[in-house]
Amino acid sequence: MKIICDWENCNEIGSYKAPLEKDNSKKYRLLCLTHIKIFNKNWNYFENMNDQEIEFFIKSDLTWHKSTKTFGSSDNFFNILWNNALDDKLNIFKSSNFRDFKKTKVSQQDKDALQVMELNEEVKWEQIQSKFKELVKKYHPDKNQGSKKFEDKLKKITLAYSQLKKTLGKK
Ligand SMILES: [Zn+2]
């Protein structure tokens, strides 16, 4: 049986998962391609996540410790986040959805975030995106014997990425 998109007044087939909560539960609804794109654009994955939630995200078994399995084998928020935001199969985070920094208007928060990500203000969004992936791989707990030091580093990187995404994302 085909599932119909959960978006109001939509009758397309729903084949994409949209998480309902930022937690480890498997609650999601199914949307069609048009509506998953709208959903992902509007839903900032990292925004309003507190320290603890980010830490949970970073430590999540389902995010990190099943790297030999495909991420598609589980449906929780972290997995959906990985597929939608980091892997970006739907091109939601492609550069046309983001602007560049205006040199005169870089806030201190953005400067700090750029520093954490080892980038400067000349950076284009796609470089931020690929740097984020690179750093996430580099500081992956599995690659660092679960070192607390690297976990903290990864948490800072995630917050920095979140900050830059908020600043540069087009409304
Ligand atoms: Zn739809």
Tab-separated table of C-alpha atoms and ligand atoms in Angstrom:
chain	number	residue	atom	x	y	z
A	1	MET	CA	0.000	0.000	0.000
A	2	LYS	CA	1.291	3.439	-0.930
A	3	ILE	CA	1.495	6.089	1.780
A	4	ILE	CA	0.118	9.494	0.884
A	5	CYS	CA	2.173	12.616	1.719
A	6	ASP	CA	1.285	13.896	5.176
A	7	TRP	CA	1.331	17.553	4.064
A	8	GLU	CA	-2.027	19.270	4.183
A	9	ASN	CA	-4.036	18.846	0.966
A	10	CYS	CA	-1.309	16.885	-0.800
A	11	ASN	CA	-2.121	13.650	-2.598
A	12	GLU	CA	1.333	12.688	-3.816
A	13	ILE	CA	3.090	9.545	-2.605
A	14	GLY	CA	5.033	10.151	0.614
A	15	SER	CA	8.459	8.537	0.310
A	16	TYR	CA	10.697	10.844	2.382
A	17	LYS	CA	11.029	10.804	6.141
A	18	ALA	CA	10.587	13.989	8.128
A	19	PRO	CA	11.531	13.645	11.791
A	20	LEU	CA	8.953	14.778	14.339
A	21	GLU	CA	11.264	15.257	17.283
A	22	LYS	CA	14.909	15.997	17.891
A	23	ASP	CA	15.554	12.863	19.847
A	24	ASN	CA	16.379	9.228	19.485
A	25	SER	CA	12.805	8.157	18.861
A	26	LYS	CA	11.690	6.826	15.546
A	27	LYS	CA	8.810	9.201	15.125
A	28	TYR	CA	8.540	10.608	11.652
A	29	ARG	CA	6.013	11.363	8.965
A	30	LEU	CA	6.271	10.677	5.271
A	31	LEU	CA	6.279	13.469	2.717
A	32	CYS	CA	6.570	13.744	-1.050
A	33	LEU	CA	9.715	15.213	-2.639
A	34	THR	CA	8.278	18.733	-2.965
A	35	HIS	CA	7.228	18.842	0.662
A	36	ILE	CA	10.344	17.214	2.145
A	37	LYS	CA	12.318	19.995	0.493
A	38	ILE	CA	10.117	22.662	2.038
A	39	PHE	CA	10.247	20.873	5.375
A	40	ASN	CA	14.042	20.629	5.375
A	41	LYS	CA	14.504	24.224	4.344
A	42	ASN	CA	12.305	25.462	7.162
A	43	TRP	CA	13.499	23.113	9.832
A	44	ASN	CA	16.878	24.068	11.156
A	45	TYR	CA	18.302	20.851	12.532
A	46	PHE	CA	20.749	22.376	14.935
A	47	GLU	CA	18.994	25.581	15.855
A	48	ASN	CA	17.700	25.689	19.401
A	49	MET	CA	19.470	22.479	20.222
A	50	ASN	CA	20.984	22.954	23.643
A	51	ASP	CA	24.436	21.766	24.632
A	52	GLN	CA	23.095	18.500	25.909
A	53	GLU	CA	21.164	17.755	22.745
A	54	ILE	CA	24.189	18.469	20.596
A	55	GLU	CA	26.279	16.267	22.823
A	56	PHE	CA	23.659	13.562	22.498
A	57	PHE	CA	23.725	13.979	18.736
A	58	ILE	CA	27.480	13.629	18.672
A	59	LYS	CA	27.509	10.631	20.944
A	60	SER	CA	24.518	8.942	19.410
A	61	ASP	CA	25.248	5.320	18.717
A	62	LEU	CA	23.118	5.547	15.674
A	63	THR	CA	25.119	8.421	14.305
A	64	TRP	CA	28.567	7.112	14.969
A	65	HIS	CA	28.902	3.559	16.012
A	66	LYS	CA	27.244	1.726	13.204
A	67	SER	CA	29.412	3.073	10.461
A	68	THR	CA	29.682	-0.302	8.783
A	69	LYS	CA	25.928	-0.432	8.306
A	70	THR	CA	24.196	1.985	6.019
A	71	PHE	CA	22.629	4.870	7.855
A	72	GLY	CA	19.413	3.941	6.120
A	73	SER	CA	18.942	1.045	8.480
A	74	SER	CA	17.500	3.210	11.219
A	75	ASP	CA	14.936	5.988	11.225
A	76	ASN	CA	15.615	8.175	14.209
A	77	PHE	CA	16.300	11.895	14.122
A	78	PHE	CA	20.041	11.509	13.960
A	79	ASN	CA	19.898	9.186	11.050
A	80	ILE	CA	17.424	11.354	9.200
A	81	LEU	CA	19.567	14.370	10.009
A	82	TRP	CA	22.606	12.655	8.613
A	83	ASN	CA	20.865	11.730	5.391
A	84	ASN	CA	19.142	15.037	4.916
A	85	ALA	CA	21.636	17.560	6.224
A	86	LEU	CA	25.086	16.087	5.977
A	87	ASP	CA	24.791	13.706	3.102
A	88	ASP	CA	22.310	16.075	1.458
A	89	LYS	CA	20.952	13.750	-1.180
A	90	LEU	CA	18.186	16.253	-1.857
A	91	ASN	CA	20.551	19.197	-2.391
A	92	ILE	CA	18.860	21.308	0.245
A	93	PHE	CA	22.197	22.644	1.374
A	94	LYS	CA	23.417	23.505	-2.097
A	95	SER	CA	25.052	26.899	-2.384
A	96	SER	CA	22.203	28.671	-4.159
A	97	ASN	CA	20.286	28.547	-0.886
A	98	PHE	CA	23.069	30.435	0.875
A	99	ARG	CA	24.659	33.842	0.552
A	100	ASP	CA	28.255	34.975	1.073
A	101	PHE	CA	29.553	37.072	3.935
A	102	LYS	CA	29.393	40.813	3.497
A	103	LYS	CA	32.829	41.864	4.615
A	104	THR	CA	31.685	44.862	6.587
A	105	LYS	CA	29.075	42.952	8.545
A	106	VAL	CA	30.627	39.894	10.087
A	107	SER	CA	29.472	39.521	13.679
A	108	GLN	CA	31.765	38.402	16.457
A	109	GLN	CA	29.779	35.173	16.719
A	110	ASP	CA	30.391	34.471	13.054
A	111	LYS	CA	34.075	35.302	13.405
A	112	ASP	CA	34.346	32.853	16.290
A	113	ALA	CA	32.506	30.209	14.303
A	114	LEU	CA	34.801	30.684	11.310
A	115	GLN	CA	37.811	30.359	13.558
A	116	VAL	CA	36.533	27.120	15.079
A	117	MET	CA	36.050	25.748	11.578
A	118	GLU	CA	39.483	26.986	10.480
A	119	LEU	CA	37.934	29.206	7.795
A	120	ASN	CA	37.986	32.910	6.946
A	121	GLU	CA	35.390	35.416	5.746
A	122	GLU	CA	36.198	34.829	2.082
A	123	VAL	CA	34.645	31.395	2.364
A	124	LYS	CA	31.771	30.229	0.136
A	125	TRP	CA	28.968	28.127	1.521
A	126	GLU	CA	30.023	24.962	-0.286
A	127	GLN	CA	33.453	25.224	1.333
A	128	ILE	CA	31.785	25.495	4.740
A	129	GLN	CA	29.718	22.416	3.953
A	130	SER	CA	32.685	20.354	2.796
A	131	LYS	CA	34.860	21.582	5.673
A	132	PHE	CA	32.145	20.529	8.097
A	133	LYS	CA	32.077	17.028	6.647
A	134	GLU	CA	35.861	16.884	6.731
A	135	LEU	CA	36.050	17.965	10.379
A	136	VAL	CA	33.257	15.633	11.431
A	137	LYS	CA	35.195	12.744	9.926
A	138	LYS	CA	38.450	13.897	11.484
A	139	TYR	CA	37.042	14.220	15.002
A	140	HIS	CA	34.763	11.213	14.793
A	141	PRO	CA	34.915	9.559	18.244
A	142	ASP	CA	35.580	6.175	16.692
A	143	LYS	CA	38.722	7.491	15.118
A	144	ASN	CA	39.992	8.975	18.350
A	145	GLN	CA	39.457	6.153	20.821
A	146	GLY	CA	36.392	7.980	22.124
A	147	SER	CA	38.571	10.766	23.479
A	148	LYS	CA	36.631	13.401	25.413
A	149	LYS	CA	38.881	16.074	24.001
A	150	PHE	CA	37.778	15.317	20.464
A	151	GLU	CA	34.139	15.076	21.463
A	152	ASP	CA	34.296	18.602	22.815
A	153	LYS	CA	36.000	19.745	19.664
A	154	LEU	CA	33.303	18.168	17.536
A	155	LYS	CA	30.618	19.791	19.625
A	156	LYS	CA	32.185	23.207	19.052
A	157	ILE	CA	32.421	22.507	15.333
A	158	THR	CA	28.770	21.503	15.181
A	159	LEU	CA	27.711	24.681	16.978
A	160	ALA	CA	29.924	26.768	14.700
A	161	TYR	CA	28.448	25.154	11.614
A	162	SER	CA	24.985	25.786	12.975
A	163	GLN	CA	25.844	29.451	13.557
A	164	LEU	CA	27.158	29.919	10.006
A	165	LYS	CA	24.169	28.151	8.523
A	166	LYS	CA	21.855	30.475	10.406
A	167	THR	CA	23.724	33.579	9.240
A	168	LEU	CA	24.153	32.656	5.598
A	169	GLY	CA	20.956	30.735	4.860
A	170	LYS	CA	18.508	32.632	2.664
A	171	LYS	CA	15.094	33.013	4.152
B	1	ZN	ZN	3.326	16.462	-0.567
